[in-house]
mmCIF file of C-alpha atoms and ligand atoms in Angstrom:
data_model
loop_
_atom_site.group_PDB
_atom_site.id
_atom_site.type_symbol
_atom_site.label_atom_id
_atom_site.label_comp_id
_atom_site.label_asym_id
_atom_site.label_seq_id
_atom_site.Cartn_x
_atom_site.Cartn_y
_atom_site.Cartn_z
ATOM 1 C CA UNK A 1 75.736 -6.035 77.656
ATOM 2 C CA UNK A 2 75.681 -9.721 76.965
ATOM 3 C CA UNK A 3 72.493 -11.672 77.604
ATOM 4 C CA UNK A 4 73.045 -15.420 77.945
ATOM 5 C CA UNK A 5 70.041 -17.397 76.799
ATOM 6 C CA UNK A 6 68.539 -20.495 78.326
ATOM 7 C CA UNK A 7 69.131 -23.703 76.375
ATOM 8 C CA UNK A 8 66.321 -24.776 74.101
ATOM 9 C CA UNK A 9 64.733 -21.332 73.721
ATOM 10 C CA UNK A 10 61.917 -21.737 71.164
ATOM 11 C CA UNK A 11 61.515 -19.468 68.130
ATOM 12 C CA UNK A 12 58.401 -17.981 69.716
ATOM 13 C CA UNK A 13 60.294 -17.446 72.995
ATOM 14 C CA UNK A 14 63.134 -15.727 71.114
ATOM 15 C CA UNK A 15 60.648 -13.458 69.346
ATOM 16 C CA UNK A 16 58.969 -12.493 72.613
ATOM 17 C CA UNK A 17 62.368 -11.790 74.147
ATOM 18 C CA UNK A 18 63.376 -9.526 71.224
ATOM 19 C CA UNK A 19 60.166 -7.597 71.596
ATOM 20 C CA UNK A 20 60.690 -7.190 75.318
ATOM 21 C CA UNK A 21 64.272 -5.995 74.765
ATOM 22 C CA UNK A 22 63.151 -3.488 72.150
ATOM 23 C CA UNK A 23 60.691 -2.112 74.727
ATOM 24 C CA UNK A 24 63.174 -2.056 77.611
ATOM 25 C CA UNK A 25 66.177 -0.799 75.643
ATOM 26 C CA UNK A 26 64.829 1.687 73.067
ATOM 27 C CA UNK A 27 67.340 2.914 70.521
ATOM 28 C CA UNK A 28 69.563 -0.172 70.754
ATOM 29 C CA UNK A 29 69.889 -3.001 68.258
ATOM 30 C CA UNK A 30 70.375 -6.294 70.081
ATOM 31 C CA UNK A 31 72.379 -8.844 68.035
ATOM 32 C CA UNK A 32 71.892 -12.563 68.552
ATOM 33 C CA UNK A 33 74.896 -14.845 68.074
ATOM 34 C CA UNK A 34 74.289 -18.466 69.063
ATOM 35 C CA UNK A 35 73.314 -18.714 72.705
ATOM 36 C CA UNK A 36 73.655 -15.047 73.567
ATOM 37 C CA UNK A 37 72.491 -11.572 72.610
ATOM 38 C CA UNK A 38 74.870 -8.581 72.608
ATOM 39 C CA UNK A 39 73.577 -5.051 73.059
ATOM 40 C CA UNK A 40 75.477 -1.786 73.036
ATOM 41 C CA UNK A 41 74.251 1.680 73.891
ATOM 42 C CA UNK A 42 75.571 5.217 73.823
ATOM 43 C CA UNK A 43 74.128 5.517 77.345
ATOM 44 C CA UNK A 44 75.258 2.325 79.078
ATOM 45 C CA UNK A 45 73.663 3.335 82.408
ATOM 46 C CA UNK A 46 70.389 2.183 80.831
ATOM 47 C CA UNK A 47 71.596 -1.411 81.257
ATOM 48 C CA UNK A 48 71.885 -1.040 85.047
ATOM 49 C CA UNK A 49 68.616 0.885 85.221
ATOM 50 C CA UNK A 50 66.764 -1.965 83.475
ATOM 51 C CA UNK A 51 68.891 -4.876 84.706
ATOM 52 C CA UNK A 52 66.369 -6.389 87.120
ATOM 53 C CA UNK A 53 63.697 -6.439 84.430
ATOM 54 C CA UNK A 54 66.001 -7.921 81.778
ATOM 55 C CA UNK A 55 67.342 -10.646 84.099
ATOM 56 C CA UNK A 56 63.756 -11.618 84.815
ATOM 57 C CA UNK A 57 62.640 -12.068 81.197
ATOM 58 C CA UNK A 58 61.658 -15.602 80.151
ATOM 59 C CA UNK A 59 64.515 -17.241 78.249
ATOM 60 C CA UNK A 60 67.300 -15.225 79.938
ATOM 61 C CA UNK A 61 69.784 -17.267 81.943
ATOM 62 C CA UNK A 62 72.234 -14.474 82.915
ATOM 63 C CA UNK A 63 73.163 -10.905 82.034
ATOM 64 C CA UNK A 64 76.783 -9.760 81.935
ATOM 65 C CA UNK A 65 77.929 -6.139 82.051
ATOM 66 C CA UNK A 66 81.499 -5.032 81.375
ATOM 67 C CA UNK A 67 83.156 -2.638 83.857
ATOM 68 C CA UNK A 68 82.668 0.180 81.339
ATOM 69 C CA UNK A 69 78.940 -0.611 81.126
ATOM 70 C CA UNK A 70 78.415 -1.044 84.879
ATOM 71 C CA UNK A 71 80.588 1.947 85.842
ATOM 72 C CA UNK A 72 80.523 4.230 82.795
ATOM 73 C CA UNK A 73 81.652 7.349 84.647
ATOM 74 C CA UNK A 74 84.466 5.700 86.621
ATOM 75 C CA UNK A 75 85.744 4.005 83.474
ATOM 76 C CA UNK A 76 85.700 7.141 81.313
ATOM 77 C CA UNK A 77 86.528 9.942 83.787
ATOM 78 C CA UNK A 78 89.721 11.825 82.946
ATOM 79 C CA UNK A 79 92.476 12.064 85.571
ATOM 80 C CA UNK A 80 91.265 14.798 87.930
ATOM 81 C CA UNK A 81 93.178 17.840 89.126
ATOM 82 C CA UNK A 82 94.280 17.048 92.668
ATOM 83 C CA UNK A 83 95.147 19.506 95.420
ATOM 84 C CA UNK A 84 98.468 17.742 96.062
ATOM 85 C CA UNK A 85 101.758 18.863 94.572
ATOM 86 C CA UNK A 86 102.227 17.383 91.076
ATOM 87 C CA UNK A 87 103.803 13.963 90.818
ATOM 88 C CA UNK A 88 103.733 10.923 93.066
ATOM 89 C CA UNK A 89 101.299 11.478 95.949
ATOM 90 C CA UNK A 90 102.526 10.808 99.488
ATOM 91 C CA UNK A 91 99.829 11.350 102.117
ATOM 92 C CA UNK A 92 101.375 10.908 105.544
ATOM 93 C CA UNK A 93 100.506 11.483 109.165
ATOM 94 C CA UNK A 94 99.427 9.800 112.349
ATOM 95 C CA UNK A 95 96.370 7.575 112.279
ATOM 96 C CA UNK A 96 94.431 10.270 114.153
ATOM 97 C CA UNK A 97 94.928 13.812 115.361
ATOM 98 C CA UNK A 98 95.524 13.213 119.061
ATOM 99 C CA UNK A 99 97.194 16.338 120.382
ATOM 100 C CA UNK A 100 97.325 19.733 118.660
ATOM 101 C CA UNK A 101 100.911 20.669 119.555
ATOM 102 C CA UNK A 102 102.676 17.460 118.621
ATOM 103 C CA UNK A 103 100.462 17.075 115.536
ATOM 104 C CA UNK A 104 101.545 20.478 114.196
ATOM 105 C CA UNK A 105 105.223 19.639 114.736
ATOM 106 C CA UNK A 106 104.788 16.242 113.088
ATOM 107 C CA UNK A 107 103.025 17.834 110.097
ATOM 108 C CA UNK A 108 105.966 20.179 109.468
ATOM 109 C CA UNK A 109 108.483 17.345 109.760
ATOM 110 C CA UNK A 110 106.487 15.206 107.333
ATOM 111 C CA UNK A 111 106.359 18.049 104.810
ATOM 112 C CA UNK A 112 110.120 18.504 105.067
ATOM 113 C CA UNK A 113 110.598 14.767 104.608
ATOM 114 C CA UNK A 114 108.601 14.685 101.361
ATOM 115 C CA UNK A 115 104.917 14.280 102.226
ATOM 116 C CA UNK A 116 102.542 15.956 99.757
ATOM 117 C CA UNK A 117 99.343 15.461 101.800
ATOM 118 C CA UNK A 118 98.566 15.201 105.509
ATOM 119 C CA UNK A 119 96.469 12.579 107.259
ATOM 120 C CA UNK A 120 94.156 14.590 109.496
ATOM 121 C CA UNK A 121 91.641 12.140 110.949
ATOM 122 C CA UNK A 122 89.200 13.633 113.451
ATOM 123 C CA UNK A 123 86.768 10.710 113.442
ATOM 124 C CA UNK A 124 87.967 7.124 113.809
ATOM 125 C CA UNK A 125 85.524 4.333 112.969
ATOM 126 C CA UNK A 126 86.952 1.618 115.219
ATOM 127 C CA UNK A 127 86.170 -2.071 115.368
ATOM 128 C CA UNK A 128 85.881 -1.791 119.173
ATOM 129 C CA UNK A 129 83.545 0.746 120.789
ATOM 130 C CA UNK A 130 86.067 0.990 123.653
ATOM 131 C CA UNK A 131 88.903 2.126 121.366
ATOM 132 C CA UNK A 132 89.836 5.796 120.849
ATOM 133 C CA UNK A 133 87.229 7.319 118.522
ATOM 134 C CA UNK A 134 89.059 10.520 117.548
ATOM 135 C CA UNK A 135 88.814 14.060 118.882
ATOM 136 C CA UNK A 136 85.981 15.002 116.522
ATOM 137 C CA UNK A 137 85.171 18.508 115.342
ATOM 138 C CA UNK A 138 86.802 19.985 118.450
ATOM 139 C CA UNK A 139 90.173 19.307 116.778
ATOM 140 C CA UNK A 140 89.185 20.725 113.377
ATOM 141 C CA UNK A 141 90.750 24.188 113.861
ATOM 142 C CA UNK A 142 94.021 22.689 115.109
ATOM 143 C CA UNK A 143 94.148 20.203 112.233
ATOM 144 C CA UNK A 144 93.543 22.953 109.716
ATOM 145 C CA UNK A 145 96.155 25.234 111.249
ATOM 146 C CA UNK A 146 98.740 22.447 111.289
ATOM 147 C CA UNK A 147 98.051 21.576 107.645
ATOM 148 C CA UNK A 148 98.248 25.188 106.538
ATOM 149 C CA UNK A 149 101.487 25.785 108.438
ATOM 150 C CA UNK A 150 102.996 22.661 106.902
ATOM 151 C CA UNK A 151 101.715 23.563 103.422
ATOM 152 C CA UNK A 152 99.983 20.192 103.014
ATOM 153 C CA UNK A 153 96.357 19.515 101.974
ATOM 154 C CA UNK A 154 94.674 17.712 104.899
ATOM 155 C CA UNK A 155 92.855 14.426 104.311
ATOM 156 C CA UNK A 156 90.155 13.480 106.805
ATOM 157 C CA UNK A 157 87.737 10.583 107.109
ATOM 158 C CA UNK A 158 84.002 11.257 107.236
ATOM 159 C CA UNK A 159 81.720 8.824 109.017
ATOM 160 C CA UNK A 160 78.341 10.521 108.802
ATOM 161 C CA UNK A 161 76.424 12.616 106.297
ATOM 162 C CA UNK A 162 76.620 16.118 107.875
ATOM 163 C CA UNK A 163 80.412 15.766 108.173
ATOM 164 C CA UNK A 164 80.725 15.653 104.380
ATOM 165 C CA UNK A 165 79.621 19.227 103.740
ATOM 166 C CA UNK A 166 81.145 20.516 106.996
ATOM 167 C CA UNK A 167 84.637 19.173 106.340
ATOM 168 C CA UNK A 168 84.600 19.869 102.611
ATOM 169 C CA UNK A 169 83.693 23.502 103.370
ATOM 170 C CA UNK A 170 86.624 23.635 105.780
ATOM 171 C CA UNK A 171 88.966 22.692 102.927
ATOM 172 C CA UNK A 172 89.628 19.046 103.745
ATOM 173 C CA UNK A 173 90.115 16.284 101.223
ATOM 174 C CA UNK A 174 87.504 13.728 102.294
ATOM 175 C CA UNK A 175 88.245 10.086 102.955
ATOM 176 C CA UNK A 176 85.667 7.315 102.784
ATOM 177 C CA UNK A 177 87.121 4.512 104.872
ATOM 178 C CA UNK A 178 87.066 0.816 104.144
ATOM 179 C CA UNK A 179 84.141 0.260 106.509
ATOM 180 C CA UNK A 180 82.064 2.835 104.657
ATOM 181 C CA UNK A 181 82.897 1.952 101.053
ATOM 182 C CA UNK A 182 79.388 0.490 100.809
ATOM 183 C CA UNK A 183 77.671 3.323 102.710
ATOM 184 C CA UNK A 184 75.838 4.637 99.662
ATOM 185 C CA UNK A 185 74.160 7.586 101.376
ATOM 186 C CA UNK A 186 77.576 8.723 102.632
ATOM 187 C CA UNK A 187 78.987 8.352 99.101
ATOM 188 C CA UNK A 188 76.160 10.509 97.723
ATOM 189 C CA UNK A 189 76.746 13.172 100.390
ATOM 190 C CA UNK A 190 80.501 13.178 99.736
ATOM 191 C CA UNK A 191 79.906 13.304 95.976
ATOM 192 C CA UNK A 192 77.631 16.320 96.287
ATOM 193 C CA UNK A 193 80.396 18.339 97.972
ATOM 194 C CA UNK A 194 82.653 18.172 94.895
ATOM 195 C CA UNK A 195 85.650 17.947 97.253
ATOM 196 C CA UNK A 196 88.409 15.480 96.386
ATOM 197 C CA UNK A 197 87.584 12.094 97.936
ATOM 198 C CA UNK A 198 89.958 9.259 98.798
ATOM 199 C CA UNK A 199 87.881 6.089 98.473
ATOM 200 C CA UNK A 200 89.308 3.062 100.269
ATOM 201 C CA UNK A 201 88.511 -0.416 99.001
ATOM 202 C CA UNK A 202 86.680 -2.462 101.632
ATOM 203 C CA UNK A 203 88.429 -5.719 102.569
ATOM 204 C CA UNK A 204 87.127 -8.429 100.273
ATOM 205 C CA UNK A 205 85.412 -6.013 97.902
ATOM 206 C CA UNK A 206 85.739 -6.845 94.225
ATOM 207 C CA UNK A 207 87.033 -4.402 91.638
ATOM 208 C CA UNK A 208 83.446 -3.983 90.415
ATOM 209 C CA UNK A 209 82.134 -3.109 93.893
ATOM 210 C CA UNK A 210 84.968 -0.612 94.414
ATOM 211 C CA UNK A 211 84.364 1.023 91.020
ATOM 212 C CA UNK A 212 80.621 1.139 91.686
ATOM 213 C CA UNK A 213 81.302 3.086 94.870
ATOM 214 C CA UNK A 214 83.457 5.472 92.832
ATOM 215 C CA UNK A 215 80.566 5.666 90.371
ATOM 216 C CA UNK A 216 78.305 6.954 93.188
ATOM 217 C CA UNK A 217 80.732 9.810 93.861
ATOM 218 C CA UNK A 218 81.017 10.687 90.180
ATOM 219 C CA UNK A 219 77.284 10.386 89.506
ATOM 220 C CA UNK A 220 76.561 12.778 92.361
ATOM 221 C CA UNK A 221 78.815 15.398 90.867
ATOM 222 C CA UNK A 222 82.319 14.762 92.123
ATOM 223 C CA UNK A 223 85.015 14.355 89.468
ATOM 224 C CA UNK A 224 87.924 14.239 91.938
ATOM 225 C CA UNK A 225 87.950 10.626 93.070
ATOM 226 C CA UNK A 226 91.117 8.897 94.280
ATOM 227 C CA UNK A 227 90.950 5.130 94.673
ATOM 228 C CA UNK A 228 92.930 3.719 97.598
ATOM 229 C CA UNK A 229 93.840 0.044 97.934
ATOM 230 C CA UNK A 230 94.276 -1.000 101.579
ATOM 231 C CA UNK A 231 94.385 -4.779 101.716
ATOM 232 C CA UNK A 232 91.851 -7.435 102.527
ATOM 233 C CA UNK A 233 91.801 -7.574 106.307
ATOM 234 C CA UNK A 234 91.643 -5.358 109.361
ATOM 235 C CA UNK A 235 94.513 -7.296 110.874
ATOM 236 C CA UNK A 236 97.964 -8.000 109.407
ATOM 237 C CA UNK A 237 97.992 -8.646 105.684
ATOM 238 C CA UNK A 238 99.284 -7.238 102.445
ATOM 239 C CA UNK A 239 98.151 -4.920 99.691
ATOM 240 C CA UNK A 240 96.098 -6.642 97.044
ATOM 241 C CA UNK A 241 98.414 -5.764 94.138
ATOM 242 C CA UNK A 242 96.321 -7.647 91.616
ATOM 243 C CA UNK A 243 93.189 -5.633 92.294
ATOM 244 C CA UNK A 244 95.202 -2.411 92.374
ATOM 245 C CA UNK A 245 96.669 -3.192 88.952
ATOM 246 C CA UNK A 246 93.233 -4.079 87.565
ATOM 247 C CA UNK A 247 91.893 -0.768 88.881
ATOM 248 C CA UNK A 248 94.701 1.104 87.124
ATOM 249 C CA UNK A 249 93.751 -0.601 83.859
ATOM 250 C CA UNK A 250 90.008 -0.034 84.262
ATOM 251 C CA UNK A 251 90.109 3.669 85.101
ATOM 252 C CA UNK A 252 92.148 6.822 84.616
ATOM 253 C CA UNK A 253 91.278 7.938 88.152
ATOM 254 C CA UNK A 254 94.335 8.040 90.402
ATOM 255 C CA UNK A 255 94.965 4.822 92.332
ATOM 256 C CA UNK A 256 97.000 4.998 95.524
ATOM 257 C CA UNK A 257 97.952 2.369 98.096
ATOM 258 C CA UNK A 258 97.776 2.350 101.875
ATOM 259 C CA UNK A 259 100.307 -0.235 103.013
ATOM 260 C CA UNK A 260 100.004 0.815 106.678
ATOM 261 C CA UNK A 261 96.450 -0.473 107.058
ATOM 262 C CA UNK A 262 97.202 -3.396 104.739
ATOM 263 C CA UNK A 263 100.199 -4.617 106.782
ATOM 264 C CA UNK A 264 99.366 -3.634 110.326
ATOM 265 C CA UNK A 265 103.085 -3.700 111.245
ATOM 266 C CA UNK A 266 105.489 -0.851 110.525
ATOM 267 C CA UNK A 267 108.389 -3.105 109.523
ATOM 268 C CA UNK A 268 106.408 -4.381 106.513
ATOM 269 C CA UNK A 269 105.134 -1.034 105.294
ATOM 270 C CA UNK A 270 108.143 0.298 103.332
ATOM 271 C CA UNK A 271 108.534 -2.777 101.174
ATOM 272 C CA UNK A 272 104.822 -2.765 100.283
ATOM 273 C CA UNK A 273 104.874 0.989 99.581
ATOM 274 C CA UNK A 274 107.808 0.548 97.203
ATOM 275 C CA UNK A 275 106.116 -2.413 95.532
ATOM 276 C CA UNK A 276 103.018 -0.282 94.934
ATOM 277 C CA UNK A 277 105.160 2.516 93.453
ATOM 278 C CA UNK A 278 106.938 0.020 91.180
ATOM 279 C CA UNK A 279 103.572 -1.357 90.076
ATOM 280 C CA UNK A 280 102.612 2.122 88.863
ATOM 281 C CA UNK A 281 100.393 3.382 91.689
ATOM 282 C CA UNK A 282 99.861 7.135 91.674
ATOM 283 C CA UNK A 283 100.761 7.474 95.317
ATOM 284 C CA UNK A 284 100.732 6.063 98.817
ATOM 285 C CA UNK A 285 99.205 6.826 102.175
ATOM 286 C CA UNK A 286 101.558 6.165 105.073
ATOM 287 C CA UNK A 287 100.911 6.366 108.802
ATOM 288 C CA UNK A 288 103.806 8.203 110.366
ATOM 289 C CA UNK A 289 104.242 10.158 113.589
ATOM 290 C CA UNK A 290 106.988 11.572 115.795
ATOM 291 C CA UNK A 291 106.322 9.071 118.563
ATOM 292 C CA UNK A 292 104.457 5.964 117.404
ATOM 293 C CA UNK A 293 104.975 4.354 120.816
ATOM 294 C CA UNK A 294 102.518 6.808 122.398
ATOM 295 C CA UNK A 295 99.868 6.624 119.631
ATOM 296 C CA UNK A 296 96.338 5.934 120.878
ATOM 297 C CA UNK A 297 95.530 4.188 117.630
ATOM 298 C CA UNK A 298 97.486 2.084 115.111
ATOM 299 C CA UNK A 299 100.873 2.758 116.742
ATOM 300 C CA UNK A 300 102.079 -0.712 115.735
ATOM 301 C CA UNK A 301 101.838 0.162 112.053
ATOM 302 C CA UNK A 302 102.947 3.788 112.373
ATOM 303 C CA UNK A 303 106.442 4.691 111.166
ATOM 304 C CA UNK A 304 108.736 7.080 112.980
ATOM 305 C CA UNK A 305 109.746 10.244 111.145
ATOM 306 C CA UNK A 306 113.262 9.091 110.220
ATOM 307 C CA UNK A 307 111.891 5.886 108.772
ATOM 308 C CA UNK A 308 109.294 7.869 106.825
ATOM 309 C CA UNK A 309 111.943 10.253 105.477
ATOM 310 C CA UNK A 310 114.016 7.287 104.247
ATOM 311 C CA UNK A 311 110.973 5.755 102.560
ATOM 312 C CA UNK A 312 109.922 9.056 100.958
ATOM 313 C CA UNK A 313 113.434 9.419 99.521
ATOM 314 C CA UNK A 314 113.277 5.946 97.983
ATOM 315 C CA UNK A 315 109.807 6.628 96.594
ATOM 316 C CA UNK A 316 111.020 9.891 95.024
ATOM 317 C CA UNK A 317 113.990 8.107 93.482
ATOM 318 C CA UNK A 318 111.593 5.609 91.915
ATOM 319 C CA UNK A 319 108.853 8.024 90.920
ATOM 320 C CA UNK A 320 109.521 11.764 90.710
HETATM 321 C C1 PEP B 401 92.351 5.102 108.073
HETATM 322 O O1 PEP B 401 92.936 5.351 107.010
HETATM 323 O O2 PEP B 401 92.425 5.836 109.044
HETATM 324 C C2 PEP B 401 91.535 3.890 108.196
HETATM 325 C C3 PEP B 401 90.703 3.705 109.214
HETATM 326 O O3 PEP B 401 91.720 3.015 107.207
HETATM 327 P P1 PEP B 401 90.715 1.912 106.638
HETATM 328 O O4 PEP B 401 89.427 2.595 106.398
HETATM 329 O O5 PEP B 401 91.416 1.497 105.390
HETATM 330 O O6 PEP B 401 90.633 0.805 107.652
HETATM 331 MN MN1 MN B 402 95.014 3.911 111.170
#
């Protein structure tokens, strides 16, 4: 932690500040160098616990925490064991489960084409209350059956607290969507399940905010966190490659990319998926279905199966 001092701090003010820091940060030895004080600790969470009090001390102009200090678990967690086949992760499937029969057929085709995980959304948090909201728990048995028959771990978004335990118990990988990245009670509930969680970055969220959300999951007991970059808008856009690359440097947690929600148009998705793979991402999430023209949600960005198979082949050639 670096504490920037106000200009013209008197000797008495500096002494009072040292005493206050010794009280607030026991066991540390703050070191003054010019206009700032550096402090390190074997338990960096203490900095965040005491931050409000330290920022408020007379003579302090600002307090800076590194990513490793602000998000100690996210920045030190080892790469988790994931339920997907080893190697580059390819989670594919329609935006939502819409119809049990066609979903099961699509799941098998996606597995044959190279998917290693299956999108299995039962709940759709939509910008419009008039838009299709998903089939809900009524479609859970069909989604599970389809995933099992295809041999793919299903990934499903949770939008409220009871869904976390319910869907984790049913064997789903949980997804926290972009809209809920800052829903801290939902993060705690998901973390407590211990199930693998795909954590989308909210549009506009900084690396620090994204990592802090991952920190919630880890702090509440979940080591299997997968970060997912999905662009900065809910309309057409692109992946934020810069933030994805920074995330890969800051943490050993897997970082995947969702070019479908980043681009909003299927013709842009393959190029962005390949760019993410070239940049070193651990995987991608791709919306793909047998008949995107009949999709009730996100059809415009959903790839057909042949297109998905061609993309999966290119991804495999790049990254085994
Ligand atoms: C999704 O993956 O189904 C989704 C809604 O994405 P996002 O949360 O990134 O908008
Ligand atoms: Mn979608």
